[in-house]
PDB file of C-alpha atoms in Angstrom:
ATOM      1  CA  ASP A 826      38.288  11.294 -16.216  1.00 53.00           C
ATOM      2  CA  PRO A 827      41.508  10.556 -14.207  1.00 54.00           C
ATOM      3  CA  GLY A 828      42.595  14.210 -14.413  1.00 52.00           C
ATOM      4  CA  SER A 829      39.411  15.510 -12.842  1.00 56.00           C
ATOM      5  CA  SER A 830      39.597  12.834 -10.107  1.00 55.00           C
ATOM      6  CA  GLU A 831      43.153  13.934  -9.216  1.00 59.00           C
ATOM      7  CA  GLN A 832      42.047  17.571  -9.099  1.00 61.00           C
ATOM      8  CA  GLN A 833      39.180  16.696  -6.759  1.00 59.00           C
ATOM      9  CA  ALA A 834      41.502  14.686  -4.500  1.00 54.00           C
ATOM     10  CA  ALA A 835      44.003  17.549  -4.380  1.00 58.00           C
ATOM     11  CA  SER A 836      41.284  20.025  -3.417  1.00 70.00           C
ATOM     12  CA  SER A 837      40.096  18.014  -0.396  1.00 80.00           C
ATOM     13  CA  PRO A 838      42.083  15.464   1.655  1.00 82.00           C
ATOM     14  CA  THR A 839      38.844  13.701   2.691  1.00 84.00           C
ATOM     15  CA  ILE A 840      38.476  12.283  -0.826  1.00 83.00           C
ATOM     16  CA  ASP A 841      42.181  11.600  -1.361  1.00 83.00           C
ATOM     17  CA  PHE A 842      42.589   7.822  -1.270  1.00 81.00           C
ATOM     18  CA  PHE A 843      46.151   8.107   0.098  1.00 81.00           C
ATOM     19  CA  SER A 844      45.393  10.735   2.751  1.00 83.00           C
ATOM     20  CA  PRO A 845      45.126   9.855   6.470  1.00 83.00           C
ATOM     21  CA  ASP A 846      41.952  11.999   6.502  1.00 85.00           C
ATOM     22  CA  PHE A 847      40.255   9.947   3.765  1.00 85.00           C
ATOM     23  CA  ASP A 848      36.480   9.705   4.240  1.00 87.00           C
ATOM     24  CA  ALA A 849      34.883   6.782   2.390  1.00 84.00           C
ATOM     25  CA  TYR A 850      31.378   8.280   2.588  1.00 88.00           C
ATOM     26  CA  ALA A 851      32.545  11.597   1.142  1.00 86.00           C
ATOM     27  CA  ALA A 852      34.291   9.709  -1.682  1.00 84.00           C
ATOM     28  CA  LEU A 853      31.126   7.760  -2.497  1.00 84.00           C
ATOM     29  CA  MET A 854      29.072  10.962  -2.583  1.00 86.00           C
ATOM     30  CA  SER A 855      31.543  12.758  -4.876  1.00 85.00           C
ATOM     31  CA  PRO A 856      30.324  12.477  -8.494  1.00 83.00           C
ATOM     32  CA  GLY A 857      32.974  11.495 -11.032  1.00 80.00           C
ATOM     33  CA  LEU A 858      35.562  10.445  -8.433  1.00 82.00           C
ATOM     34  CA  GLN A 859      37.508   7.338  -9.517  1.00 81.00           C
ATOM     35  CA  PRO A 860      39.828   5.146  -7.397  1.00 80.00           C
ATOM     36  CA  PRO A 861      43.523   5.088  -8.360  1.00 80.00           C
ATOM     37  CA  LYS A 862      43.128   1.684 -10.060  1.00 79.00           C
ATOM     38  CA  PRO A 863      39.466   1.298 -11.058  1.00 76.00           C
ATOM     39  CA  LYS A 864      40.016  -2.064 -12.806  1.00 81.00           C
ATOM     40  CA  VAL A 865      41.296  -3.837  -9.683  1.00 81.00           C
ATOM     41  CA  LYS A 866      39.065  -6.722  -8.634  1.00 82.00           C
ATOM     42  CA  PRO A 867      37.049  -5.702  -5.538  1.00 79.00           C
ATOM     43  CA  LEU A 868      37.253  -7.648  -2.290  1.00 81.00           C
ATOM     44  CA  ASP A 869      33.888  -9.220  -1.536  1.00 81.00           C
ATOM     45  CA  THR A 870      34.262 -10.179   2.133  1.00 84.00           C
ATOM     46  CA  VAL A 871      35.813  -8.836   5.330  1.00 81.00           C
ATOM     47  CA  ALA A 872      38.134 -11.856   5.447  1.00 81.00           C
ATOM     48  CA  GLN A 873      39.630 -10.872   2.099  1.00 82.00           C
ATOM     49  CA  CYS A 874      40.226  -7.333   3.353  1.00 82.00           C
ATOM     50  CA  ARG A 875      41.987  -8.602   6.466  1.00 83.00           C
ATOM     51  CA  ARG A 876      44.568 -10.407   4.357  1.00 81.00           C
ATOM     52  CA  ILE A 877      45.905  -7.120   2.930  1.00 81.00           C
ATOM     53  CA  LEU A 878      46.224  -5.400   6.318  1.00 81.00           C
ATOM     54  CA  PRO A 879      49.708  -5.152   7.912  1.00 81.00           C
ATOM     55  CA  GLN A 880      50.460  -7.887  10.412  1.00 81.00           C
ATOM     56  CA  GLU A 881      50.743  -5.441  13.320  1.00 81.00           C
ATOM     57  CA  VAL A 882      47.089  -4.353  12.894  1.00 80.00           C
ATOM     58  CA  ASP A 883      44.506  -6.163  14.997  1.00 81.00           C
ATOM     59  CA  GLY A 884      42.407  -8.502  12.882  1.00 80.00           C
ATOM     60  CA  SER A 885      45.044  -8.888  10.196  1.00 82.00           C
ATOM     61  CA  THR A 886      45.381 -12.341   8.635  1.00 81.00           C
ATOM     62  CA  ALA A 887      48.388 -11.515   6.469  1.00 77.00           C
ATOM     63  CA  GLY A 888      50.589 -14.068   8.222  1.00 75.00           C
ATOM     64  CA  ALA A 889      47.955 -16.763   8.552  1.00 75.00           C
ATOM     65  CA  PRO A 890      48.497 -19.998   6.638  1.00 75.00           C
ATOM     66  CA  LYS A 891      46.691 -20.286   3.345  1.00 73.00           C
ATOM     67  CA  PRO A 892      43.654 -22.528   3.274  1.00 71.00           C
ATOM     68  CA  ALA A 893      44.149 -26.039   2.017  1.00 77.00           C
ATOM     69  CA  GLU A 894      43.561 -26.634  -1.652  1.00 81.00           C
ATOM     70  CA  ARG A 895      40.255 -28.157  -2.627  1.00 82.00           C
ATOM     71  CA  SER A 896      40.128 -31.786  -3.560  1.00 88.00           C
ATOM     72  CA  ALA A 897      39.437 -32.955  -7.075  1.00 88.00           C
ATOM     73  CA  HIS A 898      36.117 -34.414  -5.914  1.00 91.00           C
ATOM     74  CA  SER A 899      34.996 -31.015  -4.557  1.00 90.00           C
ATOM     75  CA  VAL A 900      36.021 -29.215  -7.755  1.00 89.00           C
ATOM     76  CA  ALA A 901      34.182 -31.789  -9.890  1.00 92.00           C
ATOM     77  CA  ALA A 902      31.032 -31.490  -7.756  1.00 93.00           C
ATOM     78  CA  GLN A 903      31.057 -27.712  -8.098  1.00 92.00           C
ATOM     79  CA  GLU A 904      31.498 -27.986 -11.865  1.00 93.00           C
ATOM     80  CA  ARG A 905      28.569 -30.416 -12.078  1.00 94.00           C
ATOM     81  CA  ALA A 906      26.402 -27.993 -10.110  1.00 94.00           C
ATOM     82  CA  ARG A 907      27.350 -25.142 -12.436  1.00 93.00           C
ATOM     83  CA  GLN A 908      26.620 -27.283 -15.487  1.00 94.00           C
ATOM     84  CA  SER A 909      23.216 -28.216 -14.078  1.00 94.00           C
ATOM     85  CA  SER A 910      22.453 -24.545 -13.444  1.00 93.00           C
ATOM     86  CA  ARG A 911      23.413 -23.628 -17.011  1.00 92.00           C
ATOM     87  CA  GLU A 912      21.209 -26.394 -18.421  1.00 94.00           C
ATOM     88  CA  ALA A 913      18.270 -25.240 -16.304  1.00 93.00           C
ATOM     89  CA  ALA A 914      18.732 -21.665 -17.535  1.00 92.00           C
ATOM     90  CA  ALA A 915      18.858 -22.900 -21.142  1.00 92.00           C
ATOM     91  CA  ARG A 916      15.632 -24.892 -20.648  1.00 91.00           C
ATOM     92  CA  THR A 917      13.932 -21.822 -19.218  1.00 89.00           C
ATOM     93  CA  LEU A 918      14.961 -19.743 -22.235  1.00 88.00           C
ATOM     94  CA  ARG A 919      13.645 -22.423 -24.612  1.00 86.00           C
ATOM     95  CA  LEU A 920      10.309 -22.545 -22.803  1.00 81.00           C
ATOM     96  CA  GLN A 921      10.007 -18.761 -22.859  1.00 79.00           C
ATOM     97  CA  ALA A 922      10.668 -18.743 -26.597  1.00 79.00           C
ATOM     98  CA  ARG A 923       7.763 -21.131 -27.257  1.00 76.00           C
ATOM     99  CA  GLU A 924       4.296 -19.897 -28.100  1.00 71.00           C
ATOM    100  CA  PRO A 925       2.083 -19.926 -24.986  1.00 74.00           C
ATOM    101  CA  ILE A 926      -0.046 -23.070 -24.959  1.00 74.00           C
ATOM    102  CA  LEU A 927      -3.292 -21.163 -24.249  1.00 75.00           C
ATOM    103  CA  GLN A 928      -2.665 -18.836 -27.171  1.00 76.00           C
ATOM    104  CA  LYS A 929      -1.810 -21.797 -29.392  1.00 76.00           C
ATOM    105  CA  MET A 930      -5.109 -23.480 -28.485  1.00 78.00           C
ATOM    106  CA  ALA A 931      -7.066 -20.283 -29.170  1.00 77.00           C
ATOM    107  CA  PHE A 932      -5.510 -19.726 -32.601  1.00 75.00           C
ATOM    108  CA  ALA A 933      -6.024 -23.367 -33.648  1.00 76.00           C
ATOM    109  CA  VAL A 934      -9.792 -22.933 -34.086  1.00 77.00           C
ATOM    110  CA  SER A 935     -11.757 -21.406 -36.958  1.00 74.00           C
ATOM    111  CA  GLU A 936     -12.362 -17.670 -37.184  1.00 76.00           C
ATOM    112  CA  GLN A 937     -16.002 -18.205 -38.194  1.00 77.00           C
ATOM    113  CA  GLY A 938     -19.095 -18.839 -36.072  1.00 77.00           C
ATOM    114  CA  PRO A 939     -18.997 -19.176 -32.292  1.00 79.00           C
ATOM    115  CA  PHE A 940     -15.277 -19.925 -32.295  1.00 84.00           C
ATOM    116  CA  GLY A 941     -14.653 -16.613 -34.057  1.00 84.00           C
ATOM    117  CA  VAL A 942     -16.501 -14.800 -31.260  1.00 85.00           C
ATOM    118  CA  LEU A 943     -14.430 -16.585 -28.622  1.00 87.00           C
ATOM    119  CA  ARG A 944     -11.212 -15.897 -30.488  1.00 87.00           C
ATOM    120  CA  ARG A 945     -11.929 -12.146 -30.766  1.00 86.00           C
ATOM    121  CA  CYS A 946     -12.901 -11.929 -27.102  1.00 88.00           C
ATOM    122  CA  TYR A 947      -9.713 -13.768 -26.127  1.00 88.00           C
ATOM    123  CA  GLN A 948      -7.515 -11.454 -28.213  1.00 86.00           C
ATOM    124  CA  ASN A 949      -9.245  -8.225 -27.143  1.00 86.00           C
ATOM    125  CA  LYS A 950      -9.678  -9.321 -23.490  1.00 86.00           C
ATOM    126  CA  GLN A 951     -13.434  -8.747 -23.634  1.00 88.00           C
ATOM    127  CA  ARG A 952     -16.147 -10.370 -21.574  1.00 92.00           C
ATOM    128  CA  VAL A 953     -18.323 -13.149 -22.956  1.00 92.00           C
ATOM    129  CA  LYS A 954     -21.802 -14.326 -22.088  1.00 93.00           C
ATOM    130  CA  VAL A 955     -22.267 -18.092 -21.905  1.00 93.00           C
ATOM    131  CA  VAL A 956     -25.666 -19.752 -21.556  1.00 93.00           C
ATOM    132  CA  THR A 957     -25.304 -23.103 -19.799  1.00 93.00           C
ATOM    133  CA  ARG A 958     -27.596 -26.093 -19.443  1.00 91.00           C
ATOM    134  CA  HIS A 959     -28.101 -29.209 -17.360  1.00 87.00           C
ATOM    135  CA  HIS A 960     -29.801 -32.501 -18.172  1.00 83.00           C
ATOM    136  CA  LYS A 961     -33.298 -30.992 -17.787  1.00 82.00           C
ATOM    137  CA  GLY A 962     -32.897 -27.708 -19.624  1.00 86.00           C
ATOM    138  CA  VAL A 963     -31.251 -24.283 -19.449  1.00 89.00           C
ATOM    139  CA  ARG A 964     -29.425 -23.717 -16.182  1.00 90.00           C
ATOM    140  CA  GLY A 965     -28.395 -20.053 -16.376  1.00 93.00           C
ATOM    141  CA  THR A 966     -25.878 -17.542 -17.736  1.00 94.00           C
ATOM    142  CA  CYS A 967     -22.235 -16.769 -16.945  1.00 94.00           C
ATOM    143  CA  ILE A 968     -20.563 -13.453 -17.813  1.00 94.00           C
ATOM    144  CA  GLY A 969     -16.794 -13.142 -17.411  1.00 94.00           C
ATOM    145  CA  PHE A 970     -13.423 -12.646 -19.056  1.00 93.00           C
ATOM    146  CA  LEU A 971     -12.325 -15.489 -21.330  1.00 90.00           C
ATOM    147  CA  MET A 972      -8.940 -16.831 -20.235  1.00 89.00           C
ATOM    148  CA  ALA A 973      -8.740 -20.007 -22.355  1.00 88.00           C
ATOM    149  CA  PHE A 974     -10.801 -22.273 -24.613  1.00 89.00           C
ATOM    150  CA  ASP A 975     -10.330 -25.183 -26.989  1.00 87.00           C
ATOM    151  CA  LYS A 976     -12.006 -26.761 -29.997  1.00 86.00           C
ATOM    152  CA  TYR A 977     -14.387 -28.708 -27.756  1.00 88.00           C
ATOM    153  CA  MET A 978     -15.806 -25.422 -26.379  1.00 87.00           C
ATOM    154  CA  ASN A 979     -14.303 -26.034 -22.939  1.00 91.00           C
ATOM    155  CA  MET A 980     -13.740 -22.591 -21.434  1.00 91.00           C
ATOM    156  CA  VAL A 981     -12.025 -20.986 -18.485  1.00 91.00           C
ATOM    157  CA  LEU A 982     -13.645 -17.725 -17.345  1.00 93.00           C
ATOM    158  CA  ARG A 983     -12.331 -15.287 -14.775  1.00 93.00           C
ATOM    159  CA  ASP A 984     -14.192 -12.736 -12.649  1.00 93.00           C
ATOM    160  CA  VAL A 985     -17.509 -14.440 -13.409  1.00 94.00           C
ATOM    161  CA  ASP A 986     -21.015 -13.234 -12.548  1.00 94.00           C
ATOM    162  CA  GLU A 987     -23.422 -16.165 -12.728  1.00 94.00           C
ATOM    163  CA  GLU A 988     -27.212 -16.213 -12.652  1.00 93.00           C
ATOM    164  CA  TYR A 989     -28.792 -19.653 -12.463  1.00 92.00           C
ATOM    165  CA  THR A 990     -31.863 -21.543 -11.325  1.00 90.00           C
ATOM    166  CA  VAL A 991     -32.123 -24.560  -9.059  1.00 87.00           C
ATOM    167  CA  LEU A 992     -35.021 -26.842  -8.192  1.00 84.00           C
ATOM    168  CA  ILE A 993     -35.718 -26.966  -4.473  1.00 84.00           C
ATOM    169  CA  ARG A 994     -38.243 -28.951  -2.483  1.00 84.00           C
ATOM    170  CA  VAL A 995     -40.912 -26.990  -0.619  1.00 82.00           C
ATOM    171  CA  VAL A 996     -43.343 -28.430   1.930  1.00 82.00           C
ATOM    172  CA  ARG A 997     -46.836 -26.995   1.485  1.00 77.00           C
ATOM    173  CA  GLN A 998     -49.955 -27.473   3.558  1.00 75.00           C
ATOM    174  CA  CYS A 999     -53.264 -28.084   1.809  1.00 70.00           C
ATOM    175  CA  GLY A1000     -56.634 -27.653   3.588  1.00 61.00           C
ATOM    176  CA  GLN A1001     -59.680 -29.897   3.003  1.00 57.00           C
ATOM    177  CA  LYS A1002     -63.173 -29.157   4.328  1.00 55.00           C
ATOM    178  CA  THR A1003     -65.313 -32.029   5.656  1.00 53.00           C
ATOM    179  CA  ARG A1004     -68.946 -31.947   6.968  1.00 55.00           C
ATOM    180  CA  ASP A1005     -70.173 -33.928   9.906  1.00 52.00           C
ATOM    181  CA  ALA A1006     -73.713 -35.223   9.251  1.00 51.00           C
ATOM    182  CA  GLU A1007     -74.714 -35.435  12.938  1.00 53.00           C
ATOM    183  CA  ASP A1008     -73.833 -31.950  14.165  1.00 52.00           C
ATOM    184  CA  GLU A1009     -73.854 -30.408  10.703  1.00 52.00           C
ATOM    185  CA  GLN A1010     -70.595 -28.581  11.421  1.00 52.00           C
ATOM    186  CA  SER A1011     -67.734 -28.246   8.928  1.00 52.00           C
ATOM    187  CA  THR A1012     -64.254 -29.141   9.985  1.00 49.00           C
ATOM    188  CA  THR A1013     -60.959 -28.520   8.232  1.00 54.00           C
ATOM    189  CA  GLY A1014     -58.210 -31.148   7.851  1.00 59.00           C
ATOM    190  CA  LEU A1015     -54.674 -30.142   6.846  1.00 66.00           C
ATOM    191  CA  LYS A1016     -52.431 -32.222   4.622  1.00 76.00           C
ATOM    192  CA  THR A1017     -48.763 -31.656   3.775  1.00 79.00           C
ATOM    193  CA  ARG A1018     -47.349 -32.075   0.303  1.00 80.00           C
ATOM    194  CA  VAL A1019     -43.780 -31.823  -1.018  1.00 78.00           C
ATOM    195  CA  CYS A1020     -43.569 -29.640  -4.137  1.00 82.00           C
ATOM    196  CA  ARG A1021     -40.731 -28.577  -6.445  1.00 81.00           C
ATOM    197  CA  LYS A1022     -39.998 -24.903  -6.964  1.00 83.00           C
ATOM    198  CA  GLN A1023     -37.549 -23.029  -9.155  1.00 84.00           C
ATOM    199  CA  GLU A1024     -35.333 -20.603  -7.269  1.00 87.00           C
ATOM    200  CA  HIS A1025     -33.217 -17.935  -9.003  1.00 90.00           C
ATOM    201  CA  ARG A1026     -29.762 -17.328  -7.549  1.00 91.00           C
ATOM    202  CA  LYS A1027     -26.719 -15.145  -8.232  1.00 93.00           C
ATOM    203  CA  ARG A1028     -23.080 -15.543  -7.300  1.00 93.00           C
ATOM    204  CA  HIS A1029     -19.611 -14.238  -8.156  1.00 94.00           C
ATOM    205  CA  ILE A1030     -16.794 -16.692  -8.926  1.00 93.00           C
ATOM    206  CA  VAL A1031     -13.125 -15.788  -9.256  1.00 93.00           C
ATOM    207  CA  GLN A1032     -12.393 -18.503 -11.835  1.00 93.00           C
ATOM    208  CA  LEU A1033     -14.704 -21.014 -13.474  1.00 92.00           C
ATOM    209  CA  LEU A1034     -14.257 -23.980 -15.816  1.00 93.00           C
ATOM    210  CA  ILE A1035     -17.219 -24.673 -18.132  1.00 93.00           C
ATOM    211  CA  ARG A1036     -17.367 -27.967 -19.990  1.00 92.00           C
ATOM    212  CA  GLY A1037     -18.184 -27.785 -23.659  1.00 90.00           C
ATOM    213  CA  ASP A1038     -21.148 -30.150 -23.457  1.00 90.00           C
ATOM    214  CA  ALA A1039     -22.864 -27.720 -21.056  1.00 91.00           C
ATOM    215  CA  VAL A1040     -22.667 -24.729 -23.426  1.00 92.00           C
ATOM    216  CA  VAL A1041     -25.837 -23.631 -25.255  1.00 91.00           C
ATOM    217  CA  PHE A1042     -24.924 -20.147 -26.509  1.00 90.00           C
ATOM    218  CA  VAL A1043     -21.920 -17.810 -26.493  1.00 89.00           C
ATOM    219  CA  GLY A1044     -21.909 -14.102 -27.218  1.00 88.00           C
ATOM    220  CA  GLN A1045     -19.814 -10.981 -26.761  1.00 87.00           C
ATOM    221  CA  VAL A1046     -20.686  -8.544 -23.993  1.00 87.00           C
ATOM    222  CA  ASP A1047     -20.368  -4.886 -25.030  1.00 76.00           C
TER     223      ASP A1047
END
């Protein structure tokens, strides 16, 4: 309200814009105080402020020559840059308006069977349990949050706890008793043999991609 601003300025010279005692900080901290001409375009830089100072004040550029006009080439280059920026902003808006590709892939599958389980877990942000295999049998299980999947059962899981088995080679020693006929004493000979052993392991993975041809079973984790 201009009337209230004038009353505030009259009550205190520190917030009167035309007073020698004007305090800019006090004016900023005064609620409702408006400058005499609030619609005047503000000056953005110190150089612009120096142009309105009287010539006798140090730092004034009131009498300085005006800068040379820009060439047509410079103006055209600036306009091309602005046009490019507007086109980039328009492309960004078009991309944001599109349906997310991961959501589009999830909704393109059937709502029945295993795909229905994956689709519900994707929508409700629930964890899934995936049993995986290798070329010799079942490898293990992965439990994590489903981030994406497609119609080929390729899946991306996040925050995954995996339990799996690996075949490792173990060197074992086998004993064999022999009897010497002359001294009738038994001796023991040791033989080494390389054996295969299944070892159970656990690990935590931040993000995991599972190929569809390695999936045996999928289920929802409560």
